[in-house]
CSV table of C-alpha atoms in Angstrom, one decimal:
chain,number,residue,atom,x,y,z
N,1,MET,CA,0.3,0.0,0.1
N,2,SER,CA,1.2,3.4,-0.7
N,3,THR,CA,1.7,6.2,2.0
N,4,PRO,CA,-1.8,7.3,3.4
N,5,ARG,CA,-2.7,11.0,1.7
N,6,VAL,CA,-5.8,13.0,0.9
N,7,TYR,CA,-7.6,11.7,-2.2
N,8,VAL,CA,-9.4,14.0,-3.9
N,9,ILE,CA,-12.3,12.6,-6.2
N,10,HIS,CA,-13.7,14.7,-8.8
N,11,GLU,CA,-14.0,14.6,-12.6
N,12,ASN,CA,-12.6,18.5,-13.4
N,13,PRO,CA,-9.1,18.7,-13.4
N,14,GLU,CA,-9.3,22.4,-14.1
N,15,TRP,CA,-10.4,23.0,-10.8
N,16,PHE,CA,-7.5,21.3,-9.0
N,17,PRO,CA,-4.5,23.6,-8.9
N,18,PRO,CA,-5.7,25.7,-6.4
N,19,LEU,CA,-6.5,22.8,-3.7
N,20,ALA,CA,-3.0,21.3,-5.0
N,21,ALA,CA,-1.2,24.5,-3.7
N,22,ALA,CA,-3.2,24.9,-0.7
N,23,PHE,CA,-2.4,21.4,0.2
N,24,ALA,CA,1.2,21.8,-0.5
N,25,ALA,CA,1.1,25.0,1.5
N,26,GLU,CA,0.1,22.9,4.4
N,27,GLY,CA,2.4,20.2,3.9
N,28,VAL,CA,-0.6,17.6,3.7
N,29,PRO,CA,0.1,14.9,0.8
N,30,VAL,CA,-2.7,14.6,-1.6
N,31,GLN,CA,-3.8,13.2,-4.8
N,32,GLU,CA,-6.6,13.4,-7.2
N,33,ILE,CA,-8.8,10.6,-8.3
N,34,LEU,CA,-10.2,11.7,-11.7
N,35,LEU,CA,-13.9,9.7,-12.0
N,36,THR,CA,-14.1,10.4,-16.0
N,37,GLU,CA,-13.6,6.4,-16.7
N,38,GLY,CA,-11.3,3.5,-14.6
N,39,GLN,CA,-11.9,0.5,-12.5
N,40,ILE,CA,-11.7,-0.7,-9.1
N,41,ASP,CA,-11.2,-3.9,-7.9
N,42,LEU,CA,-13.9,-4.8,-5.4
N,43,GLY,CA,-12.1,-7.7,-3.8
N,44,ALA,CA,-9.4,-5.3,-3.1
N,45,GLU,CA,-8.9,-3.1,-0.2
N,46,PRO,CA,-8.9,0.8,-1.0
N,47,GLU,CA,-5.6,2.8,0.0
N,48,PRO,CA,-5.3,4.0,3.3
N,49,GLY,CA,-6.1,7.8,3.5
N,50,VAL,CA,-8.8,10.0,3.5
N,51,TYR,CA,-11.1,10.3,0.6
N,52,TRP,CA,-12.7,13.6,0.0
N,53,SER,CA,-15.7,13.8,-2.8
N,54,ARG,CA,-16.1,16.9,-4.6
N,55,MET,CA,-18.1,15.3,-7.2
N,56,SER,CA,-20.3,18.2,-9.2
N,57,ALA,CA,-23.9,18.3,-10.2
N,58,SER,CA,-22.9,19.8,-13.3
N,59,SER,CA,-20.2,17.4,-14.3
N,60,HIS,CA,-22.6,16.0,-17.6
N,61,THR,CA,-22.2,19.3,-19.0
N,62,ARG,CA,-18.5,18.6,-19.4
N,63,GLY,CA,-19.2,15.3,-21.2
N,64,HIS,CA,-18.9,13.1,-18.2
N,65,GLU,CA,-22.4,12.4,-17.7
N,66,HIS,CA,-21.8,8.8,-15.9
N,67,SER,CA,-19.2,10.3,-13.2
N,68,LYS,CA,-22.2,10.9,-10.8
N,69,GLU,CA,-22.7,6.8,-11.1
N,70,TYR,CA,-18.8,6.3,-10.9
N,71,THR,CA,-19.0,8.2,-7.7
N,72,ARG,CA,-21.6,6.4,-6.2
N,73,ALA,CA,-19.7,3.3,-6.7
N,74,VAL,CA,-16.6,4.1,-5.4
N,75,LEU,CA,-18.0,5.7,-2.5
N,76,GLY,CA,-20.0,2.8,-1.7
N,77,TRP,CA,-16.6,0.6,-1.8
N,78,LEU,CA,-15.0,3.3,0.2
N,79,GLU,CA,-17.5,3.3,2.9
N,80,ARG,CA,-17.9,-0.3,3.4
N,81,ALA,CA,-14.2,-0.9,3.5
N,82,GLY,CA,-14.4,1.7,6.8
N,83,ARG,CA,-12.1,4.3,4.9
N,84,THR,CA,-12.3,8.2,6.0
N,85,VAL,CA,-14.9,9.8,3.5
N,86,VAL,CA,-16.0,13.6,3.6
N,87,GLY,CA,-18.5,14.3,1.4
N,88,GLY,CA,-19.7,10.8,1.5
N,89,SER,CA,-22.3,9.1,-0.4
N,90,HIS,CA,-25.6,10.9,1.5
N,91,VAL,CA,-23.6,14.3,0.7
N,92,LEU,CA,-23.5,13.1,-3.3
N,93,GLU,CA,-27.3,12.5,-3.2
N,94,LEU,CA,-27.6,16.0,-1.7
N,95,GLU,CA,-25.3,17.7,-4.4
N,96,VAL,CA,-27.5,16.2,-7.2
N,97,SER,CA,-31.0,17.1,-5.9
N,98,LYS,CA,-32.3,20.4,-5.3
N,99,VAL,CA,-35.5,18.6,-4.5
N,100,ALA,CA,-33.4,16.7,-1.3
N,101,GLN,CA,-31.6,20.3,-0.4
N,102,HIS,CA,-35.1,21.9,-0.3
N,103,GLY,CA,-36.4,19.2,1.8
N,104,LEU,CA,-34.2,19.1,4.4
N,105,LEU,CA,-33.7,22.9,4.4
N,106,GLN,CA,-37.5,23.2,4.8
N,107,ALA,CA,-37.6,20.8,7.3
N,108,ALA,CA,-34.8,22.5,9.2
N,109,GLY,CA,-37.3,25.6,9.5
N,110,PHE,CA,-35.4,27.9,7.1
N,111,ASP,CA,-37.3,30.0,4.6
N,112,VAL,CA,-37.2,28.4,1.3
N,113,PRO,CA,-38.4,29.4,-2.2
N,114,ARG,CA,-42.1,28.2,-2.9
N,115,THR,CA,-41.1,25.3,-5.5
N,116,THR,CA,-42.8,22.8,-7.6
N,117,ALA,CA,-41.0,19.5,-9.0
N,118,VAL,CA,-42.1,18.6,-12.2
N,119,PHE,CA,-41.5,15.0,-13.4
N,120,GLY,CA,-41.0,15.0,-17.3
N,121,THR,CA,-41.6,17.5,-20.0
N,122,ALA,CA,-45.5,17.0,-21.0
N,123,PRO,CA,-46.9,18.0,-17.5
N,124,LEU,CA,-44.8,21.4,-17.3
N,125,LYS,CA,-47.2,23.6,-19.2
N,126,ASP,CA,-50.0,22.4,-17.0
N,127,ALA,CA,-48.0,22.5,-13.7
N,128,ALA,CA,-46.8,26.2,-14.7
N,129,ARG,CA,-50.6,27.2,-14.5
N,130,THR,CA,-51.4,25.3,-11.0
N,131,PHE,CA,-48.2,27.1,-9.3
N,132,THR,CA,-49.1,30.9,-10.8
N,133,GLY,CA,-52.8,30.2,-10.2
N,134,GLY,CA,-53.3,30.8,-13.9
N,135,GLN,CA,-52.3,34.1,-13.7
N,136,ASP,CA,-49.2,36.2,-16.1
N,137,VAL,CA,-46.7,36.3,-12.8
N,138,PRO,CA,-43.0,36.3,-12.7
N,139,PHE,CA,-41.6,32.7,-12.0
N,140,ILE,CA,-38.4,31.1,-12.8
N,141,THR,CA,-37.5,27.4,-13.7
N,142,LYS,CA,-34.2,25.4,-12.7
N,143,HIS,CA,-33.1,22.0,-13.4
N,144,ASN,CA,-33.0,19.5,-10.0
N,145,GLN,CA,-29.3,18.3,-11.0
N,146,GLY,CA,-28.2,21.6,-11.3
N,147,GLY,CA,-24.8,23.9,-10.8
N,148,LYS,CA,-23.7,26.5,-13.2
N,149,GLY,CA,-27.1,28.0,-13.5
N,150,LEU,CA,-28.6,25.0,-15.5
N,151,GLY,CA,-32.2,25.6,-16.9
N,152,VAL,CA,-32.6,29.1,-14.6
N,153,ARG,CA,-34.9,31.1,-16.8
N,154,ARG,CA,-37.3,34.1,-15.7
N,155,PHE,CA,-40.9,33.9,-17.3
N,156,ASP,CA,-43.2,36.7,-17.1
N,157,SER,CA,-46.3,35.1,-18.7
N,158,LEU,CA,-47.7,31.5,-19.3
N,159,ALA,CA,-47.6,32.3,-23.0
N,160,GLU,CA,-44.0,33.0,-23.1
N,161,PHE,CA,-43.3,29.8,-20.6
N,162,ASP,CA,-45.4,27.7,-23.6
N,163,ALA,CA,-43.4,29.1,-26.2
N,164,TYR,CA,-40.0,28.2,-24.6
N,165,VAL,CA,-41.4,24.7,-23.8
N,166,ASP,CA,-42.3,23.9,-27.6
N,167,SER,CA,-39.0,25.4,-28.6
N,168,PRO,CA,-35.8,23.8,-29.9
N,169,GLU,CA,-34.1,26.2,-27.1
N,170,PHE,CA,-36.0,24.0,-24.4
N,171,GLU,CA,-33.1,23.0,-22.0
N,172,ALA,CA,-34.2,19.0,-20.9
N,173,PRO,CA,-33.0,18.3,-17.1
N,174,VAL,CA,-30.3,15.3,-17.3
N,175,ASP,CA,-32.4,14.0,-14.3
N,176,GLY,CA,-36.0,14.6,-16.1
N,177,ILE,CA,-37.0,16.9,-13.2
N,178,THR,CA,-37.8,20.6,-13.6
N,179,LEU,CA,-38.2,23.1,-10.5
N,180,LEU,CA,-40.8,26.0,-11.1
N,181,GLN,CA,-40.2,28.3,-8.1
N,182,GLU,CA,-41.2,31.7,-7.4
N,183,TYR,CA,-39.5,34.6,-8.5
N,184,LEU,CA,-38.0,36.8,-5.5
N,185,THR,CA,-36.8,40.4,-5.6
N,186,ALA,CA,-33.5,41.1,-4.0
N,187,ARG,CA,-33.3,43.9,-1.8
N,188,GLU,CA,-29.9,44.8,-3.0
N,189,PRO,CA,-28.2,43.5,-6.3
N,190,PHE,CA,-26.6,40.5,-4.5
N,191,VAL,CA,-26.8,36.9,-3.1
N,192,THR,CA,-24.2,35.5,-0.6
N,193,ARG,CA,-22.6,32.3,-0.1
N,194,ALA,CA,-21.4,31.3,3.2
N,195,GLU,CA,-18.6,29.0,3.2
N,196,PHE,CA,-17.9,26.0,5.9
N,197,VAL,CA,-15.2,23.5,6.2
N,198,GLY,CA,-14.9,21.8,8.9
N,199,GLY,CA,-18.4,22.3,10.2
N,200,GLU,CA,-16.8,25.8,10.7
N,201,PHE,CA,-17.8,29.3,9.0
N,202,VAL,CA,-14.8,30.5,6.7
N,203,TYR,CA,-16.3,33.4,5.1
N,204,ALA,CA,-19.2,34.9,3.4
N,205,VAL,CA,-19.1,36.1,-0.3
N,206,ARG,CA,-21.2,38.8,-1.6
N,207,VAL,CA,-22.1,37.6,-5.6
N,208,ASP,CA,-23.2,40.7,-7.5
N,209,THR,CA,-26.3,39.6,-9.5
N,210,SER,CA,-26.8,43.2,-11.1
N,211,ALA,CA,-26.0,42.0,-14.3
N,212,GLY,CA,-28.8,39.2,-14.6
N,213,SER,CA,-26.1,36.0,-14.4
N,214,PHE,CA,-27.0,33.0,-13.1
N,215,GLU,CA,-23.6,31.8,-12.9
N,216,LEU,CA,-22.6,31.8,-9.2
N,217,CYS,CA,-19.4,29.5,-9.4
N,218,PRO,CA,-16.7,31.6,-8.1
N,219,ALA,CA,-13.7,29.9,-9.7
N,220,ASP,CA,-11.7,31.4,-12.7
N,221,ALA,CA,-12.6,28.0,-14.6
N,222,CYS,CA,-16.2,29.0,-14.7
N,223,GLU,CA,-15.7,32.6,-16.2
N,224,VAL,CA,-17.0,31.6,-19.8
N,225,PRO,CA,-19.2,33.4,-21.8
N,226,GLN,CA,-22.8,32.2,-21.3
N,227,VAL,CA,-26.5,33.2,-22.8
N,228,ILE,CA,-28.6,35.1,-20.0
N,229,ALA,CA,-32.4,34.4,-20.4
N,230,GLY,CA,-33.1,36.8,-17.5
N,231,ALA,CA,-32.4,37.0,-14.2
N,232,VAL,CA,-32.5,34.8,-10.8
N,233,CYS,CA,-33.4,38.1,-8.9
N,234,GLU,CA,-34.9,41.4,-9.6
N,235,VAL,CA,-33.4,44.8,-9.0
N,236,PRO,CA,-35.6,48.0,-9.9
N,237,GLY,CA,-33.8,49.9,-12.6
N,238,VAL,CA,-31.1,47.4,-13.3
N,239,GLU,CA,-31.5,46.4,-16.8
N,240,ALA,CA,-27.8,45.2,-17.9
N,241,PRO,CA,-27.9,41.8,-19.5
N,242,GLY,CA,-24.6,39.3,-19.7
N,243,ALA,CA,-21.9,40.4,-17.6
N,244,PRO,CA,-20.2,37.9,-15.4
N,245,ALA,CA,-21.1,38.0,-11.7
N,246,ALA,CA,-18.6,40.1,-9.4
N,247,PHE,CA,-17.5,38.4,-6.3
N,248,SER,CA,-16.2,40.0,-2.8
N,249,LEU,CA,-15.8,39.3,0.7
N,250,ARG,CA,-19.0,40.3,3.0
N,251,GLU,CA,-17.4,40.9,6.3
N,252,GLU,CA,-20.3,42.1,7.9
N,253,VAL,CA,-21.2,38.3,8.0
N,254,THR,CA,-19.2,36.6,10.8
N,255,ALA,CA,-19.7,33.4,12.7
N,256,GLU,CA,-21.6,35.0,15.2
N,257,HIS,CA,-24.5,35.9,12.7
N,258,PRO,CA,-27.7,34.3,13.6
N,259,LEU,CA,-28.4,32.8,10.2
N,260,VAL,CA,-24.7,31.5,10.1
N,261,GLN,CA,-25.1,29.8,13.3
N,262,ARG,CA,-28.0,28.0,12.2
N,263,LEU,CA,-26.4,26.9,9.0
N,264,ARG,CA,-23.7,25.6,11.0
N,265,THR,CA,-25.9,23.6,13.4
N,266,PHE,CA,-27.8,22.5,10.2
N,267,LEU,CA,-24.5,21.3,8.7
N,268,ALA,CA,-23.7,19.5,11.4
N,269,ASP,CA,-26.9,17.7,11.5
N,270,GLN,CA,-26.7,16.4,8.4
N,271,GLY,CA,-23.1,15.4,8.1
N,272,ILE,CA,-22.0,18.1,5.4
N,273,GLN,CA,-18.4,18.9,6.5
N,274,ILE,CA,-17.3,21.2,3.6
N,275,ALA,CA,-20.0,23.5,1.7
N,276,GLY,CA,-21.0,26.8,0.5
N,277,VAL,CA,-24.7,27.7,1.3
N,278,GLU,CA,-26.6,30.4,-0.4
N,279,PHE,CA,-29.3,32.9,0.6
N,280,MET,CA,-30.8,36.0,-0.6
N,281,GLU,CA,-32.1,38.9,1.5
N,282,THR,CA,-35.5,40.1,-0.2
N,283,THR,CA,-37.5,43.3,-0.5
N,284,ASP,CA,-40.4,42.1,1.6
N,285,GLY,CA,-37.7,41.3,4.5
N,286,ARG,CA,-37.3,37.4,4.0
N,287,THR,CA,-33.9,35.4,4.3
N,288,VAL,CA,-34.3,32.8,1.8
N,289,VAL,CA,-32.0,30.1,1.8
N,290,TYR,CA,-32.2,28.1,-1.5
N,291,ASP,CA,-29.0,26.3,-3.0
N,292,ILE,CA,-26.3,23.9,-0.7
N,293,ASN,CA,-23.0,23.5,-2.9
N,294,THR,CA,-20.7,20.4,-1.3
N,295,ASN,CA,-18.5,20.7,-4.1
N,296,THR,CA,-17.5,24.5,-3.5
N,297,ASN,CA,-15.0,26.6,-5.2
N,298,TYR,CA,-13.3,29.5,-3.9
N,299,ASN,CA,-12.2,32.7,-6.3
N,300,PRO,CA,-9.1,34.3,-6.1
N,301,ALA,CA,-10.2,37.8,-5.3
N,302,VAL,CA,-12.0,36.7,-2.3
N,303,GLU,CA,-9.1,34.2,-1.1
N,304,ALA,CA,-6.9,37.2,-1.5
N,305,ALA,CA,-8.9,39.7,0.7
N,306,ALA,CA,-10.1,37.0,3.3
N,307,PRO,CA,-8.3,36.7,6.5
N,308,VAL,CA,-8.6,32.8,6.6
N,309,SER,CA,-8.0,30.6,3.0
N,310,GLY,CA,-10.9,28.0,2.3
N,311,PRO,CA,-8.5,25.7,0.3
N,312,ARG,CA,-6.0,26.3,2.9
N,313,ALA,CA,-8.7,25.5,5.8
N,314,ILE,CA,-9.5,22.1,3.6
N,315,ALA,CA,-6.2,21.0,3.7
N,316,ARG,CA,-5.8,21.7,7.3
N,317,PHE,CA,-9.2,19.6,8.1
N,318,THR,CA,-8.2,16.8,6.0
N,319,GLY,CA,-4.8,16.4,7.1
N,320,ALA,CA,-6.2,16.3,10.3
N,321,LEU,CA,-8.4,13.7,9.9
N,322,LEU,CA,-5.1,11.6,8.1
N,323,GLU,CA,-3.4,12.1,11.2
N,324,ARG,CA,-6.3,10.8,13.4
N,325,ASP,CA,-6.4,7.7,11.5
N,326,HIS,CA,-2.8,7.2,11.7
N,327,ALA,CA,-2.6,7.5,15.1
N,328,VAL,CA,-5.7,5.2,15.6
N,329,ALA,CA,-3.8,2.6,12.8
N,330,ALA,CA,-0.7,3.0,15.1
N,331,VAL,CA,-2.1,1.8,18.5
């Protein structure tokens, strides 16, 4: 067997260099496992070490449509062998299902967007009429297995939605589940993403939505041209389409913030050790939690301004787990 290390399970090598640098800075041995193809001997013992799964819900958009299933198989093998897994099977299922996220957040008492899950394409038009009460009021769609703003569009009328569903531009969700969701109006042109590592708050990121972008992935590798079909949130007087979202540190949101404390407890209860949780403060006084990202990326500009580094916090956290496992094995 090889020297114990932290194994990072993922499918997008473009996201790995900042993590590799952070692990090197912390002196923690690390190795990536790219689950785009490969094999495992089900009769063999996994290599000793800590395994961190950061499989992405958007893997199919990079031609890796089976990586989710590969990860399910590998995580089950690792867990049956008793290896320490961060972001295990239960977390993967949460990452790839906004329905599951919504249900857990709602059950925990968070304010969540009113949402209907529609299975298949044929029921979409009737479901939209039920959702809006037959009225031409704004609403948005999302893909259940999302990430990268997949399937997120705003519609202002049922006729507009009908035309979209019938058009070649219709984006079919990879799992066949489309979400219809209430349209929220932000108090100011941003949403917030609270980052947690090892169950502890790291920092909050302010994501500027004034340009109408749905692309909330903060990594440099995510900053690519995109087609904007509307806006997740409305800001009076802001019409500019298409500019990429800007990310900055939201310094007034600290570990003592009441919502951060509630989220910390929620993540601990769900066994989620690394995550970014997104929320929006609306014009009518609501604080709506709407997304859990368990394969969080970190923006270089935010990292440069933050007092604590997200990737280095992950390296320290998983490195401590590695040392713990080594100490137990030595007894």
